[in-house]
mmCIF file of C-alpha atoms in Angstrom:
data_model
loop_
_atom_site.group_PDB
_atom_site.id
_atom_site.type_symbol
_atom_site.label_atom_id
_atom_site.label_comp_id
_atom_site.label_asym_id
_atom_site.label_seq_id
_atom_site.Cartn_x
_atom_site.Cartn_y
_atom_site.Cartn_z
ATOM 1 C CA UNK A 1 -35.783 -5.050 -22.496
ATOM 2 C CA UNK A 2 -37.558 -7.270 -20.039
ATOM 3 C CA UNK A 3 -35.948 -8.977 -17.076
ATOM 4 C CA UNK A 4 -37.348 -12.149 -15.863
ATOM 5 C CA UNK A 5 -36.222 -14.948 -13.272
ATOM 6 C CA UNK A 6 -35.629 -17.374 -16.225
ATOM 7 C CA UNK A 7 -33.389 -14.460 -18.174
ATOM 8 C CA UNK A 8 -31.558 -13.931 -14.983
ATOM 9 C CA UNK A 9 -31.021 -17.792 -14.307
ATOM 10 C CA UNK A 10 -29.712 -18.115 -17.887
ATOM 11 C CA UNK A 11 -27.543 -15.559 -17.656
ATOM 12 C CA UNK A 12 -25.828 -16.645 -14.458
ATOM 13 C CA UNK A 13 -25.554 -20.652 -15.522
ATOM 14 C CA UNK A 14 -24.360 -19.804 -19.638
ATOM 15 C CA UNK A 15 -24.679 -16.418 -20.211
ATOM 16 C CA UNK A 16 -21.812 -14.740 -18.579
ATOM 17 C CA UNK A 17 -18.680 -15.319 -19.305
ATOM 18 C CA UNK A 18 -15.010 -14.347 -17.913
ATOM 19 C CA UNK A 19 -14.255 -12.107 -20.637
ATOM 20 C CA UNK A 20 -17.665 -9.923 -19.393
ATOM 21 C CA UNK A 21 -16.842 -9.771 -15.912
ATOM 22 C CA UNK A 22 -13.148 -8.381 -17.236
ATOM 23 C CA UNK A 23 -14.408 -6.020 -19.531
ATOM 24 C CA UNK A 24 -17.444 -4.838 -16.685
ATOM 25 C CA UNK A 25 -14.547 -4.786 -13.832
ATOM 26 C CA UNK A 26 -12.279 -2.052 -15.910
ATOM 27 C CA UNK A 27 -15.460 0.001 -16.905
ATOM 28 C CA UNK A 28 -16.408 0.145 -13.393
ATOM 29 C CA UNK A 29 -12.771 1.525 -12.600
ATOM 30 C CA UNK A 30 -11.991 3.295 -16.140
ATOM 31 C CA UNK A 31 -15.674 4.816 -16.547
ATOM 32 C CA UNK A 32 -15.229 5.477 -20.335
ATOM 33 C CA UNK A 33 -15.348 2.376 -23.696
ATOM 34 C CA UNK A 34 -12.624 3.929 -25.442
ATOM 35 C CA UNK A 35 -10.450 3.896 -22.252
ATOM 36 C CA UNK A 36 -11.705 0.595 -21.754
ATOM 37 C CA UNK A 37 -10.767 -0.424 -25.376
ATOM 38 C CA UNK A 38 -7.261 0.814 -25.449
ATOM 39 C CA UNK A 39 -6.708 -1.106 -22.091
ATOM 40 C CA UNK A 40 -7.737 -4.201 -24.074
ATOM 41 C CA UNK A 41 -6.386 -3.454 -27.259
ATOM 42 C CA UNK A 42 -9.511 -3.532 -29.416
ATOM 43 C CA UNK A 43 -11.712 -1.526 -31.069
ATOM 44 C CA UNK A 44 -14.601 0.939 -29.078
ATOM 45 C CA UNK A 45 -16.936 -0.810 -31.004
ATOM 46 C CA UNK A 46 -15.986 -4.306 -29.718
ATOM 47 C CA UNK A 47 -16.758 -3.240 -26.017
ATOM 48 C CA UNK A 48 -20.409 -1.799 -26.803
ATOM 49 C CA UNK A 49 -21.056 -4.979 -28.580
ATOM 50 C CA UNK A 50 -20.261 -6.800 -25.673
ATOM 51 C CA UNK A 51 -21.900 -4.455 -23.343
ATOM 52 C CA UNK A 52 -24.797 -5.546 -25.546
ATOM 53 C CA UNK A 53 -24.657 -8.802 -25.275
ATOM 54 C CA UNK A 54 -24.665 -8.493 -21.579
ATOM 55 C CA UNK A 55 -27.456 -6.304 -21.279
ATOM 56 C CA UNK A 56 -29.812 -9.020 -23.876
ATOM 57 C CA UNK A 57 -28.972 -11.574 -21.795
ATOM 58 C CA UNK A 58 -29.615 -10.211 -18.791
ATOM 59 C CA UNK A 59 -32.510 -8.452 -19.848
ATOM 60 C CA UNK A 60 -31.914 -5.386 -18.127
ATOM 61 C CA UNK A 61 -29.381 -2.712 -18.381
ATOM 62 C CA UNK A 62 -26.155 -2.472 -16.820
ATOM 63 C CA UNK A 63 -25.065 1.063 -17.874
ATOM 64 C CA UNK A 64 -26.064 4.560 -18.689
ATOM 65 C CA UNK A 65 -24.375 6.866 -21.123
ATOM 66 C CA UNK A 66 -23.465 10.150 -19.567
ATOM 67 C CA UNK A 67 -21.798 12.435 -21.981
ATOM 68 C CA UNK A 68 -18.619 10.490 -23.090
ATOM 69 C CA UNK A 69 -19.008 8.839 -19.397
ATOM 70 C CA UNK A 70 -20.765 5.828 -19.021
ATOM 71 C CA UNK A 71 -22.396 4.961 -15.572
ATOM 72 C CA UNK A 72 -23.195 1.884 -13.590
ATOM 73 C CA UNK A 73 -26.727 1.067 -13.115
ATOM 74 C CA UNK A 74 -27.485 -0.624 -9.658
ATOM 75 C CA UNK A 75 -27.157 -4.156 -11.402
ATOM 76 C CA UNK A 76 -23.908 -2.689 -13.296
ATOM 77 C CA UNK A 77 -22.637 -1.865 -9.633
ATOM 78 C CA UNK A 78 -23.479 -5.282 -8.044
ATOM 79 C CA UNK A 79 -22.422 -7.678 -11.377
ATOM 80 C CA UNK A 80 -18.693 -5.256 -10.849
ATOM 81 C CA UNK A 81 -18.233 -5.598 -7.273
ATOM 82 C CA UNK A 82 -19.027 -9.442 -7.701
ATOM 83 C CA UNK A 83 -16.836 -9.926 -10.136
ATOM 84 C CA UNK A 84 -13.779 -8.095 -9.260
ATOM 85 C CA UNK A 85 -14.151 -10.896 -6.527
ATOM 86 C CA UNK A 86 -14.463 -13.042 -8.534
ATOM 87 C CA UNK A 87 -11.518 -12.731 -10.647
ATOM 88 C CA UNK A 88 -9.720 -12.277 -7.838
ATOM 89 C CA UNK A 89 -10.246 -15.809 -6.475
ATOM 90 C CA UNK A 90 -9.834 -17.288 -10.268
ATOM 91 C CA UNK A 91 -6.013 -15.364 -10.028
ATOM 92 C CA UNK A 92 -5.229 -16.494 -6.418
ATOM 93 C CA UNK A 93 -6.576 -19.908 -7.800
ATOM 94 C CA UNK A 94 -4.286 -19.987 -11.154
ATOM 95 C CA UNK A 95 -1.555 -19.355 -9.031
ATOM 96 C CA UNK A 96 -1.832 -21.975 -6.203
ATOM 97 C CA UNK A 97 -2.132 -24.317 -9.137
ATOM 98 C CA UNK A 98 0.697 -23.086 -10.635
ATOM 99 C CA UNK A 99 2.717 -23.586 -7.535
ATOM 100 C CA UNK A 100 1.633 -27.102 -7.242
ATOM 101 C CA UNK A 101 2.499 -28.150 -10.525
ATOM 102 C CA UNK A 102 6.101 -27.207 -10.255
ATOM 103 C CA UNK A 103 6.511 -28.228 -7.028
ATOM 104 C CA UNK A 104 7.052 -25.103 -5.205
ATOM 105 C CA UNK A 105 6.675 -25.120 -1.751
ATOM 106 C CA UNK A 106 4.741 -21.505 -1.280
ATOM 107 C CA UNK A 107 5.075 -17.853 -2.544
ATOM 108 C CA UNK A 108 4.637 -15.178 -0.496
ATOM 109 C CA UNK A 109 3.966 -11.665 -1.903
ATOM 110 C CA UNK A 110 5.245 -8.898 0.607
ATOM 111 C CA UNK A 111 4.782 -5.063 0.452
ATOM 112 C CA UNK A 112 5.939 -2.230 3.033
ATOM 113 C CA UNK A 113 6.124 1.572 2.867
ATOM 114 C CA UNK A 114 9.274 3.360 2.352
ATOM 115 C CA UNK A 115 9.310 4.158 6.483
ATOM 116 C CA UNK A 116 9.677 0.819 7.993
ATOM 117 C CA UNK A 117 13.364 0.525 8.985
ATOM 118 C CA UNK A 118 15.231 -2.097 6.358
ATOM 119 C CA UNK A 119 16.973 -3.982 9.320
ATOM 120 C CA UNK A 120 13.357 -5.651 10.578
ATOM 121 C CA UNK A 121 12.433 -6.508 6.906
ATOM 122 C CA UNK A 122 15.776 -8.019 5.904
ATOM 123 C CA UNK A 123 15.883 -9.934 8.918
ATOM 124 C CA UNK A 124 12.343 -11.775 8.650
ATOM 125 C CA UNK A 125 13.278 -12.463 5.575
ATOM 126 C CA UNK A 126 16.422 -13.971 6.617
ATOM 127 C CA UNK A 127 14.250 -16.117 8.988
ATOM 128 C CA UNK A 128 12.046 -17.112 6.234
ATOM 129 C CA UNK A 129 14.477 -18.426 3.786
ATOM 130 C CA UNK A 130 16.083 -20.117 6.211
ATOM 131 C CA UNK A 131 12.831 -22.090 7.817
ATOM 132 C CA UNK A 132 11.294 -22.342 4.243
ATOM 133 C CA UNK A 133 14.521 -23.157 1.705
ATOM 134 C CA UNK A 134 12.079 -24.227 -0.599
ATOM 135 C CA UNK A 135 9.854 -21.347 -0.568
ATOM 136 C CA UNK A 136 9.915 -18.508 -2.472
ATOM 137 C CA UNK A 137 9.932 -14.777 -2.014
ATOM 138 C CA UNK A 138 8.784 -10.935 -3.661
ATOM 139 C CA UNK A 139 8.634 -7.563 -2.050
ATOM 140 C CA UNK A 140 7.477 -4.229 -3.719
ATOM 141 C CA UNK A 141 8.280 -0.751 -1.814
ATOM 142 C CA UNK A 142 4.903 1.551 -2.644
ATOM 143 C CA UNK A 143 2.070 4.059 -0.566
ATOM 144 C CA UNK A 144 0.005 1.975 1.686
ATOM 145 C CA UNK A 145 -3.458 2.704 -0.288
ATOM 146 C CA UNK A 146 -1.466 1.201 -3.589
ATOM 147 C CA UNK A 147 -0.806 -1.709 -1.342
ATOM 148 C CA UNK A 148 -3.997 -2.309 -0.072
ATOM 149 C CA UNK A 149 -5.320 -2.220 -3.244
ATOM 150 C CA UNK A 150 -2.783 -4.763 -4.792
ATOM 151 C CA UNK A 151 -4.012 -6.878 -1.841
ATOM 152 C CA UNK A 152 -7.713 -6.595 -2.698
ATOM 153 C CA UNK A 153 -6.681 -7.502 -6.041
ATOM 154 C CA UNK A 154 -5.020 -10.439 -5.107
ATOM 155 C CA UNK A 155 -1.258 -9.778 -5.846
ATOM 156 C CA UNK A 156 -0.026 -9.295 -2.368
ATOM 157 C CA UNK A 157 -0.738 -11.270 0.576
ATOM 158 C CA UNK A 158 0.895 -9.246 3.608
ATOM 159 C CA UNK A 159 1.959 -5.353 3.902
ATOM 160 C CA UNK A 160 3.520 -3.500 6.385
ATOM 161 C CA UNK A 161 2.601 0.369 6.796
ATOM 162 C CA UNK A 162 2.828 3.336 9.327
ATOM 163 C CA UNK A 163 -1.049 3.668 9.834
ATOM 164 C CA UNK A 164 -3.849 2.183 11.083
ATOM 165 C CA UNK A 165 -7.009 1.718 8.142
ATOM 166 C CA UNK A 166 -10.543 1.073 9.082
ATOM 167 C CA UNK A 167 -13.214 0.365 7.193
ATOM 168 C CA UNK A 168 -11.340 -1.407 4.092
ATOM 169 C CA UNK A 169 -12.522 -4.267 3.369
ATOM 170 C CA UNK A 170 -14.353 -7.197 5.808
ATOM 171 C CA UNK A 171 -11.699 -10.033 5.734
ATOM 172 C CA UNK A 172 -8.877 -7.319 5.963
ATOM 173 C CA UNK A 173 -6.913 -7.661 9.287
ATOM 174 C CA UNK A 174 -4.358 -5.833 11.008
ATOM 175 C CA UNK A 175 -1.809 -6.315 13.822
ATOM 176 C CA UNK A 176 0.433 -3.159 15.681
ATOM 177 C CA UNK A 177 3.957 -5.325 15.393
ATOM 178 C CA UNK A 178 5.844 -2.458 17.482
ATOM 179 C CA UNK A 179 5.834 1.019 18.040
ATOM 180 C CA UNK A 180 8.360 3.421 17.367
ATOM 181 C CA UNK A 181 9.318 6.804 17.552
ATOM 182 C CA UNK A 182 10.252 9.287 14.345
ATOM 183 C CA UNK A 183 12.958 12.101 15.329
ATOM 184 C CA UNK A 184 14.364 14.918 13.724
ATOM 185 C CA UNK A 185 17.850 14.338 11.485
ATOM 186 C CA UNK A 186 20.187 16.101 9.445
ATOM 187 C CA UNK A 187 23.293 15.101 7.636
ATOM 188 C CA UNK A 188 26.471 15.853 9.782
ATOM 189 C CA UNK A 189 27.122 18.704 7.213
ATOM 190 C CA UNK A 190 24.075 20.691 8.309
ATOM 191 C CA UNK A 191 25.087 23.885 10.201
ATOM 192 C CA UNK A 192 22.776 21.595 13.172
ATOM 193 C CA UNK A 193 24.707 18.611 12.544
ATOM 194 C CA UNK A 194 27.932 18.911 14.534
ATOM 195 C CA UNK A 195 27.350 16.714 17.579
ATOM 196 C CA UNK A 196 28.398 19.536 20.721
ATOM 197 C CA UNK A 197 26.118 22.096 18.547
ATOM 198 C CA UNK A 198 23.068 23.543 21.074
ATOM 199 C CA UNK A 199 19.746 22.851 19.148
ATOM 200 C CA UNK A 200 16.408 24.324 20.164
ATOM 201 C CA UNK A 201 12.730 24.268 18.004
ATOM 202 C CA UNK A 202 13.390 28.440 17.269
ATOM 203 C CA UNK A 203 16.421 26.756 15.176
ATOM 204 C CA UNK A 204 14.291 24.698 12.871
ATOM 205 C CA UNK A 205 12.208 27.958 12.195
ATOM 206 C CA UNK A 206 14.591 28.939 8.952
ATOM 207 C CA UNK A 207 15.664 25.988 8.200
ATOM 208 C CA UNK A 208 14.829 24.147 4.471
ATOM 209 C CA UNK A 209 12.826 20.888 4.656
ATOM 210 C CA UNK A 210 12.177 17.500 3.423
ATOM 211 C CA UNK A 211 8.693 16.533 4.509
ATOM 212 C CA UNK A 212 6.322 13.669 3.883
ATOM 213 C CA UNK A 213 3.484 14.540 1.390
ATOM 214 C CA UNK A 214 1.487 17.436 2.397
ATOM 215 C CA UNK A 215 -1.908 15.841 3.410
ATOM 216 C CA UNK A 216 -0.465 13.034 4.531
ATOM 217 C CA UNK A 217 -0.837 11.816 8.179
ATOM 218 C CA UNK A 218 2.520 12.235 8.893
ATOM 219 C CA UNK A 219 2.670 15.577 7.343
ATOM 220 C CA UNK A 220 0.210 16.669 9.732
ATOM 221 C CA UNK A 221 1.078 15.698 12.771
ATOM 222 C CA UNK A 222 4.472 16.809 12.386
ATOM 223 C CA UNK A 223 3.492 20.277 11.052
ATOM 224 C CA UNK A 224 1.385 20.252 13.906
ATOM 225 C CA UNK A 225 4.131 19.398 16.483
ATOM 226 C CA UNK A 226 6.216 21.926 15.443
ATOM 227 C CA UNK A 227 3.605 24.631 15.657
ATOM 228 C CA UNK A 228 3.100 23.556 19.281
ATOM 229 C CA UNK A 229 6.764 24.711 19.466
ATOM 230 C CA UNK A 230 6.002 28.097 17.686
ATOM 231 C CA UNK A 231 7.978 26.688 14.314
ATOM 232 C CA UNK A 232 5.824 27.697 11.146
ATOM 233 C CA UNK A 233 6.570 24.978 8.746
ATOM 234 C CA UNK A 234 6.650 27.070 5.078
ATOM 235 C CA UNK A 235 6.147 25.764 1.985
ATOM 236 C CA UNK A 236 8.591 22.691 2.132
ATOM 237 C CA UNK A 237 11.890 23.024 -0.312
ATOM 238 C CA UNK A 238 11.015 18.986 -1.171
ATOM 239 C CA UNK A 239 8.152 16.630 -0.373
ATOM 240 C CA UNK A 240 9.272 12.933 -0.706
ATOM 241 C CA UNK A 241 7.978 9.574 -0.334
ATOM 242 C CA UNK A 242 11.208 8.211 -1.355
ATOM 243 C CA UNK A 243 13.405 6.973 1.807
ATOM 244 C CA UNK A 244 16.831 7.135 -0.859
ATOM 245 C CA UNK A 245 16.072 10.352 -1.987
ATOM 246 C CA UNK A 246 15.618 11.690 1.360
ATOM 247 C CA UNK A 247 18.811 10.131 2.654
ATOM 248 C CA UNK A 248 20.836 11.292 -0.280
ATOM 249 C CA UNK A 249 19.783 14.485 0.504
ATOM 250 C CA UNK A 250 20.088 14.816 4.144
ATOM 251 C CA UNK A 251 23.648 13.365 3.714
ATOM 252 C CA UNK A 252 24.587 16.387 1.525
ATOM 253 C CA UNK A 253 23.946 18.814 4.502
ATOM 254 C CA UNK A 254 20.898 20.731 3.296
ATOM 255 C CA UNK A 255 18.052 19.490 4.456
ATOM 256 C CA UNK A 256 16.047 18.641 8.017
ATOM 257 C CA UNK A 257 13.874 15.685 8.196
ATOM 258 C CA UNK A 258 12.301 12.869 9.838
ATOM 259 C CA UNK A 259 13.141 9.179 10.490
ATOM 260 C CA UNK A 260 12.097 6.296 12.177
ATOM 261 C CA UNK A 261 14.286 5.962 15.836
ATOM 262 C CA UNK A 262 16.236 2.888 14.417
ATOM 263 C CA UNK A 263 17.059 3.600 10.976
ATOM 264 C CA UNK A 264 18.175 7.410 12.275
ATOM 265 C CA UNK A 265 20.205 5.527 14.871
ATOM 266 C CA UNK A 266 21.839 3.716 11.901
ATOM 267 C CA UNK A 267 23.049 6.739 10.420
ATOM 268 C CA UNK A 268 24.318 8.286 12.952
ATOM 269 C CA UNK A 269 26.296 5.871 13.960
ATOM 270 C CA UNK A 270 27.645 5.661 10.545
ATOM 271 C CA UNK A 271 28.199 9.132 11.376
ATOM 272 C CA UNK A 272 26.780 10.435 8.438
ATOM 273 C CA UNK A 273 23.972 12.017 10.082
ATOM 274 C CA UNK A 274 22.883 13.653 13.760
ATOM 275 C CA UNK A 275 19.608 12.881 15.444
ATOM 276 C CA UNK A 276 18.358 16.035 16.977
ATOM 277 C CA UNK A 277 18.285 16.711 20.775
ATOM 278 C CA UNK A 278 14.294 17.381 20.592
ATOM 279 C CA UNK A 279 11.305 15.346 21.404
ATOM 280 C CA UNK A 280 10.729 12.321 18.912
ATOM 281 C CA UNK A 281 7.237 12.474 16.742
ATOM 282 C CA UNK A 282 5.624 9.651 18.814
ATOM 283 C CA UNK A 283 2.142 9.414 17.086
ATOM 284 C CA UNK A 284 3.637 7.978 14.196
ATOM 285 C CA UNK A 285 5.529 4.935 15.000
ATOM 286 C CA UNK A 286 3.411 2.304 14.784
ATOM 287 C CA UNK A 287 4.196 -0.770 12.428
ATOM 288 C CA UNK A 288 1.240 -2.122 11.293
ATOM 289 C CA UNK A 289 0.670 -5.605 9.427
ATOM 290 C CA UNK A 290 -2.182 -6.499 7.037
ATOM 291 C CA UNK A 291 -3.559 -9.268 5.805
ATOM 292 C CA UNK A 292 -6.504 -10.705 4.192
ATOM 293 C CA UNK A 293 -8.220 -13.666 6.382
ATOM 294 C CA UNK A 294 -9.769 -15.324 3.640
ATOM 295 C CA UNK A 295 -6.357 -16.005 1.702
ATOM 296 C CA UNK A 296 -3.793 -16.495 4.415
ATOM 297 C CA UNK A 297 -1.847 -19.653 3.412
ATOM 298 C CA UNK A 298 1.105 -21.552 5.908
ATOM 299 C CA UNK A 299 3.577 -19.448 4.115
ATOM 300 C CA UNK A 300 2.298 -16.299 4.294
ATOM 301 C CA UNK A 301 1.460 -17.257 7.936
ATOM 302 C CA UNK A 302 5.588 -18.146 8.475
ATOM 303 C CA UNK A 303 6.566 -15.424 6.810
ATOM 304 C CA UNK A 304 4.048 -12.895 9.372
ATOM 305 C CA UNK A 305 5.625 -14.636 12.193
ATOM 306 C CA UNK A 306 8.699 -14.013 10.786
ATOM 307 C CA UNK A 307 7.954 -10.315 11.252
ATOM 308 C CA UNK A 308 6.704 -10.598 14.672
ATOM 309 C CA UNK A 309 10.051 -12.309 15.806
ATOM 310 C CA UNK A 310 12.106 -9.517 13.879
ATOM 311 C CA UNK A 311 10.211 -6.632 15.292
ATOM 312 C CA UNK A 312 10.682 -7.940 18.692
ATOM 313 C CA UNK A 313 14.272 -7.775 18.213
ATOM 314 C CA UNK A 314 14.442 -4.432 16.820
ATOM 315 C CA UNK A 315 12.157 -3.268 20.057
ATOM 316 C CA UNK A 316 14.607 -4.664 22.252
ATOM 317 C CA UNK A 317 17.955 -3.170 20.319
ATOM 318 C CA UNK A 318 16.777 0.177 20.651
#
């Protein structure tokens, strides 16, 4: 097999097609042909024939076998990462067309993490409909890095999450919208949760948990908070990323927790739930908005401003 300028120049101007870059793209992630078969729905054989054809055209390889593992040669790696860009821009691309032939005005594609207090998304979005009636609107609830990665995949064009990450991609920017405190809760039912009932950090020593995800940022500095305070945080009774869960449960009267200042505020004036007389969990209150620069659109850019305007007034309400 013998790579040579003209190979290469045939290969990019006939050779390559969209169905290679897809099939190239889930190897790179999926790392095996019969996982890469079943996500296509053919046969194993079908994929190694078109790894083939690849590879002839090209002139050079693009993978190495490794067990049952196949492996990306340097030009495997490069032809990937090129065309998971690639098919990124042909998806952002068959959607923009689609809005324009049926006469939609935009679409924006929204994500946030479970933390970020309801009242500041439901209110940009109140401010969205309302300056854009004719534009249209979706919002998924998930972790930040599955957000991200929707982004870089080109199914989400803004996301809100609790912290600050560097180093993701080169057209990925971020904005701090507000900062805000996380306190300690419990449901009114909690032996803590009477409102004239004396609380001090030797209380929380015994006490059963829900915690983010161990390893998580938040997980850590809280854990590490309350060992400043001499409270050994055990093996938690439930880790949860899931804000309903958590609030079921803290409402039944077993459980301590955390929660942002507002939505805890909510709650307790509800008064389904008691925010504890200790110092708040500062570190983590930062909102922060991302976005990629090289696929902002006017909607997208209402909708962020919508956020900004919302935030504001949830800074100034607490």
């Amino acid at each position: 097999m013998t790579t040579t300028d003209n190979s290469i120049e045939r290969f990019f101007r006939s050779g390559l097609k969209l169905g290679h870059l897809r099939m190239l793209v889930t190897l790179g992630e999926l790392r095996q042909v019969t996982r890469v078969a079943a996500a296509f729905h053919v046969t194993q054989p079908a994929i190694s024939k078109q790894i083939g054809e690849i590879e002839e055209a090209l002139g050079a390889p693009v993978v190495r076998r490794v067990g049952n593992a196949v492996e990306l040669t340097g030009i495997g790696r490069v032809l990937v990462e090129r065309g998971r860009e690639i098919l990124r821009q042909i998806e952002l691309a068959r959607r923009d067309v689609s809005a324009l032939t049926t006469g939609t005005a935009g679409h924006v594609r929204f994500g946030a993490v479970v933390t970020i207090p309801q009242p500041l998304i439901a209110h940009a979005v109140e401010l969205f409909t309302r300056r854009a009636p004719n534009a249209s609107f979706s919002f998924v609830e998930a972790t930040l890095d599955r957000l991200l990665k929707m982004m870089d995949e080109g199914n989400l064009d803004l996301a809100l999450g609790r912290n600050r990450v560097t180093g993701h991609l080169a057209v990925m920017r971020n904005e701090s919208l507000h900062h805000e405190p996380f306190v300690f809760v419990v449901g009114t039912q909690h032996p803590l949760g009477a409102a004239e009932a004396a609380v001090s950090w030797r209380d929380l020593q015994d006490v059963r948990w829900i915690t983010p995800m161990r390893g998580s940022p938040a997980f850590t500095t809280m854990a590490e908070i309350l060992a400043e305070h001499g409270v050994t945080l055990q093996r938690p009774a439930i880790e949860s990323s899931s804000l309903a869960l958590n609030l079921s449960l803290l409402r039944g009267g077993g459980f301590v927790s955390i929660l942002p200042l507002s939505l805890a505020r909510r709650y307790a004036q509800r008064g389904t739930m008691r925010v504890l007389p200790l110092p708040p969990l500062g570190p983590l209150g930062d909102a922060i908005l991302y976005w990629r620069e090289d696929t902002t659109t006017p909607a997208s850019q209402l909708f962020a401003a919508c956020l900004r305007e919302s935030s504001a007034e949830l800074i100034d309400a607490n």
